[in-house]
Short mmCIF file of C-alpha atoms in Angstrom, two decimals:
data_model
loop_
_atom_site.label_atom_id
_atom_site.label_comp_id
_atom_site.label_asym_id
_atom_site.label_seq_id
_atom_site.Cartn_x
_atom_site.Cartn_y
_atom_site.Cartn_z
CA ALA A 1 -16.93 5.79 2.63
CA GLN A 2 -15.41 4.22 -0.56
CA SER A 3 -14.40 0.67 -0.43
CA VAL A 4 -12.08 -1.43 -2.60
CA SER A 5 -13.05 -5.33 -2.80
CA GLN A 6 -10.77 -8.13 -3.89
CA HIS A 7 -12.45 -11.19 -4.12
CA ASN A 8 -9.74 -13.60 -4.26
CA HIS A 9 -7.80 -13.86 -0.91
CA HIS A 10 -5.57 -16.50 -2.03
CA VAL A 11 -4.92 -18.01 -5.59
CA ILE A 12 -2.81 -21.11 -6.57
CA LEU A 13 -1.78 -21.65 -10.13
CA SER A 14 0.41 -23.59 -12.11
CA GLU A 15 3.03 -21.91 -14.32
CA ALA A 16 1.76 -21.08 -17.83
CA ALA A 17 -2.09 -20.89 -16.37
CA SER A 18 -3.83 -17.61 -17.06
CA LEU A 19 -4.53 -15.22 -14.14
CA GLU A 20 -7.44 -12.84 -13.44
CA LEU A 21 -7.66 -11.08 -10.03
CA GLY A 22 -10.63 -9.11 -9.28
CA CYS A 23 -11.05 -5.72 -8.23
CA ASN A 24 -14.33 -3.87 -7.58
CA TYR A 25 -14.72 -0.30 -5.86
CA SER A 26 -17.52 1.57 -4.66
CA TYR A 27 -16.93 5.03 -5.34
CA GLY A 28 -19.33 6.73 -8.32
CA GLY A 29 -16.89 9.53 -9.68
CA THR A 30 -13.84 9.78 -11.29
CA VAL A 31 -11.03 7.72 -9.77
CA ASN A 32 -7.37 6.79 -10.34
CA LEU A 33 -6.75 2.95 -10.25
CA PHE A 34 -3.56 1.25 -9.15
CA TRP A 35 -2.36 -2.19 -8.81
CA TYR A 36 0.55 -2.67 -6.45
CA VAL A 37 2.56 -5.97 -6.14
CA GLN A 38 4.71 -6.96 -2.94
CA TYR A 39 7.15 -9.90 -3.84
CA PRO A 40 8.37 -11.94 -1.03
CA GLY A 41 10.85 -9.71 1.24
CA GLN A 42 10.42 -6.80 -0.86
CA HIS A 43 8.62 -3.75 -0.59
CA LEU A 44 5.12 -2.70 -2.59
CA GLN A 45 5.73 -1.43 -5.80
CA LEU A 46 3.66 -0.34 -8.60
CA LEU A 47 2.54 -2.71 -11.12
CA LEU A 48 0.37 -0.54 -13.39
CA LYS A 49 -1.94 2.38 -12.91
CA TYR A 50 -5.48 3.68 -14.93
CA PHE A 51 -5.97 7.75 -15.24
CA SER A 52 -7.56 7.86 -18.34
CA GLY A 53 -7.97 7.14 -22.28
CA ASP A 54 -7.64 3.49 -23.28
CA PRO A 55 -9.30 1.49 -20.25
CA LEU A 56 -7.13 -1.31 -21.00
CA VAL A 57 -3.67 -0.77 -19.65
CA LYS A 58 -0.10 -2.56 -19.49
CA GLY A 59 2.03 -2.67 -16.92
CA ILE A 60 5.47 -4.44 -16.26
CA LYS A 61 5.88 -7.89 -16.49
CA GLY A 62 3.37 -8.77 -18.83
CA PHE A 63 0.46 -7.66 -16.80
CA GLU A 64 -2.60 -5.65 -17.99
CA ALA A 65 -5.73 -4.56 -16.27
CA GLU A 66 -9.11 -3.51 -17.83
CA PHE A 67 -11.05 -0.70 -16.11
CA ILE A 68 -14.72 -1.14 -16.79
CA LYS A 69 -16.72 1.89 -15.69
CA SER A 70 -19.97 0.51 -15.82
CA LYS A 71 -18.87 -2.45 -13.40
CA PHE A 72 -16.77 -0.25 -11.10
CA SER A 73 -14.05 -2.87 -11.77
CA PHE A 74 -10.40 -2.93 -12.43
CA ASN A 75 -9.42 -6.67 -12.82
CA LEU A 76 -5.71 -7.70 -13.30
CA ARG A 77 -4.73 -10.20 -15.73
CA LYS A 78 -1.99 -11.85 -17.22
CA PRO A 79 -2.09 -14.65 -20.01
CA SER A 80 0.68 -16.95 -18.57
CA VAL A 81 2.10 -16.61 -15.20
CA GLN A 82 5.71 -17.69 -14.00
CA TRP A 83 6.94 -18.94 -10.90
CA SER A 84 8.41 -15.31 -10.19
CA ASP A 85 4.99 -13.83 -10.01
CA THR A 86 4.35 -15.19 -6.75
CA ALA A 87 3.53 -12.55 -4.58
CA GLU A 88 0.73 -10.44 -2.89
CA TYR A 89 -1.29 -8.03 -5.22
CA PHE A 90 -3.01 -5.17 -4.16
CA CYS A 91 -5.66 -2.99 -5.80
CA ALA A 92 -6.12 0.63 -5.16
CA VAL A 93 -8.20 3.65 -5.77
CA ILE A 94 -8.24 7.37 -5.29
CA PRO A 95 -11.19 9.52 -5.96
CA MET A 96 -10.09 12.38 -8.19
CA ASN A 97 -12.56 15.24 -6.81
CA SER A 98 -11.60 18.73 -7.08
CA GLY A 99 -12.17 19.37 -3.43
CA GLY A 100 -8.92 19.08 -1.60
CA TYR A 101 -6.77 15.91 -0.81
CA GLN A 102 -8.39 12.28 -1.31
CA LYS A 103 -7.02 9.51 0.30
CA VAL A 104 -5.89 6.02 -1.29
CA THR A 105 -8.15 3.20 -0.39
CA PHE A 106 -6.57 -0.46 -0.58
CA GLY A 107 -8.14 -3.63 -1.44
CA THR A 108 -7.42 -6.38 1.20
CA GLY A 109 -4.76 -8.26 -1.11
CA THR A 110 -4.46 -11.37 -3.04
CA LYS A 111 -1.81 -13.64 -2.47
CA LEU A 112 -0.80 -15.60 -5.66
CA GLN A 113 1.09 -18.58 -5.46
CA VAL A 114 2.44 -20.20 -8.81
CA ILE A 115 3.48 -23.64 -8.48
CA PRO A 116 6.47 -24.65 -10.77
CA SER B 1 9.60 8.48 -8.24
CA ALA B 2 11.20 8.37 -4.77
CA VAL B 3 13.35 6.07 -3.01
CA ILE B 4 12.49 5.60 0.80
CA SER B 5 14.69 4.14 3.18
CA GLN B 6 13.14 3.10 6.61
CA LYS B 7 14.92 1.71 9.65
CA PRO B 8 14.78 -0.36 11.83
CA SER B 9 13.76 -3.00 9.26
CA ARG B 10 12.49 -5.03 12.06
CA ASP B 11 12.65 -5.22 15.43
CA ILE B 12 11.42 -7.45 18.56
CA CYS B 13 10.14 -5.48 21.55
CA GLN B 14 8.91 -6.08 24.91
CA ARG B 15 5.41 -5.29 26.05
CA GLY B 16 5.24 -1.70 27.32
CA THR B 17 7.97 -0.28 25.71
CA SER B 18 8.34 2.28 22.59
CA LEU B 19 9.96 2.22 19.28
CA THR B 20 10.46 4.99 16.83
CA ILE B 21 10.86 4.30 13.02
CA GLN B 22 12.36 6.54 10.98
CA CYS B 23 11.58 7.35 7.33
CA GLN B 24 14.32 9.13 4.81
CA VAL B 25 12.96 10.13 1.20
CA ASP B 26 15.51 10.97 -1.27
CA SER B 27 14.01 14.11 -2.38
CA GLN B 28 11.29 16.66 -0.82
CA VAL B 29 8.02 15.57 -0.90
CA THR B 30 4.92 17.14 0.36
CA MET B 31 2.67 14.35 1.31
CA MET B 32 4.17 11.74 3.53
CA PHE B 33 2.19 9.01 5.06
CA TRP B 34 2.37 5.83 7.56
CA TYR B 35 0.41 2.66 6.93
CA ARG B 36 0.07 -0.52 8.87
CA GLN B 37 0.07 -3.77 7.23
CA GLN B 38 -1.17 -6.47 9.48
CA PRO B 39 -1.25 -10.17 8.79
CA GLY B 40 -4.02 -11.16 6.36
CA GLN B 41 -5.34 -7.26 6.28
CA SER B 42 -5.26 -4.56 3.85
CA LEU B 43 -2.90 -1.61 4.36
CA THR B 44 -4.51 0.64 6.87
CA LEU B 45 -3.44 4.27 6.86
CA ILE B 46 -2.48 5.47 10.17
CA ALA B 47 -1.66 9.30 9.51
CA THR B 48 -0.54 11.81 7.17
CA ALA B 49 2.74 13.56 8.31
CA ASN B 50 2.49 17.37 7.82
CA GLN B 51 5.56 19.17 7.70
CA GLY B 52 5.55 21.78 10.35
CA SER B 53 2.52 20.86 12.10
CA GLU B 54 0.72 18.10 13.73
CA ALA B 55 0.09 14.88 11.93
CA THR B 56 -3.60 14.18 10.75
CA TYR B 57 -4.82 10.84 12.03
CA GLU B 58 -7.28 8.49 10.59
CA SER B 59 -10.37 7.08 12.71
CA GLY B 60 -8.93 4.62 15.31
CA PHE B 61 -5.51 6.14 15.83
CA VAL B 62 -4.47 8.62 18.06
CA ILE B 63 -1.39 11.00 18.71
CA ASP B 64 -0.73 9.53 22.18
CA LYS B 65 -0.11 5.96 20.69
CA PHE B 66 1.44 6.96 17.69
CA PRO B 67 3.25 10.12 17.62
CA ILE B 68 4.87 11.27 14.56
CA SER B 69 7.21 13.95 13.89
CA ARG B 70 8.00 15.77 10.24
CA PRO B 71 10.59 18.20 10.73
CA ASN B 72 11.32 18.68 6.95
CA LEU B 73 10.04 17.66 3.63
CA THR B 74 12.76 14.58 3.67
CA PHE B 75 12.19 13.06 6.87
CA SER B 76 9.52 11.72 9.25
CA THR B 77 9.35 9.36 12.46
CA LEU B 78 6.75 7.26 13.88
CA THR B 79 6.62 6.09 17.29
CA VAL B 80 4.75 3.17 18.57
CA SER B 81 4.01 3.84 22.13
CA ASN B 82 3.22 1.53 25.19
CA MET B 83 3.41 -1.62 22.96
CA SER B 84 1.36 -4.71 23.26
CA PRO B 85 1.31 -7.61 21.19
CA GLU B 86 -1.64 -6.46 19.10
CA ASP B 87 1.04 -3.73 17.64
CA SER B 88 2.75 -6.37 16.12
CA SER B 89 2.68 -5.61 12.36
CA ILE B 90 4.49 -3.91 9.57
CA TYR B 91 4.66 -0.08 9.63
CA LEU B 92 5.25 1.35 6.10
CA CYS B 93 6.20 5.07 5.23
CA SER B 94 4.97 6.06 1.98
CA VAL B 95 4.83 9.47 -0.21
CA GLU B 96 2.38 10.45 -2.81
CA ASP B 97 2.88 12.25 -6.05
CA GLN B 98 0.13 14.37 -7.67
CA SER B 99 -1.65 11.61 -9.34
CA GLY B 100 -2.14 9.77 -6.15
CA GLU B 101 0.65 7.03 -6.91
CA LEU B 102 2.20 5.95 -3.78
CA PHE B 103 6.02 4.99 -3.22
CA PHE B 104 6.71 2.98 -0.15
CA GLY B 105 9.69 1.98 1.96
CA GLU B 106 10.46 -1.47 2.46
CA GLY B 107 8.64 -1.50 6.03
CA SER B 108 9.48 -1.96 9.56
CA ARG B 109 8.38 -5.44 10.95
CA LEU B 110 7.55 -5.06 14.45
CA THR B 111 7.06 -8.29 16.98
CA VAL B 112 5.59 -7.37 20.39
CA LEU B 113 6.25 -10.14 23.00
#
């Protein structure tokens, strides 16, 4: 079965620091990749997604992620974090096989705390 | 995109009782799911709510414990039956578009005493 690994469970950064959250998956075929964010007290929402094309994708609020197929990775980055980026971040993967429905697999999440 | 409303948003329940969570979507959707988000853990898929037929449960989840209804393409319910403290969690309703992108409700935070 496929799996998604997020290596950092809890990250604490000062404002203006750069951020990189790791995400690796185990599936060998074509995948769609997502990062979701959950701000305190709010529901999960999409941050960015990759389907095909340019492996560097840009999302909302200055976030970007790079798909590196050879490394099975989809790391999330932001050059300069803000206090408002404090949230929990989830990486998610769905195989894009032709054979019927495939379910989304989530990583365990990374809690980001940004200190003013 | 889809707007998903869940209720209750939170509840405190006694051991042995059951609670039904409702999920309403603002548009007709084919794929509707119920997830559980336990503290410190990833989102875990409980089941796929199928319209007009029995839900499809993931390994470790059974219909007797988590009965699901899906009477139409915009509404579903999840019941957590005979609750124990281990059932304390956030339960999330979700719908999926053709690309696999998921849209979530705000969740129902359940505490079982």
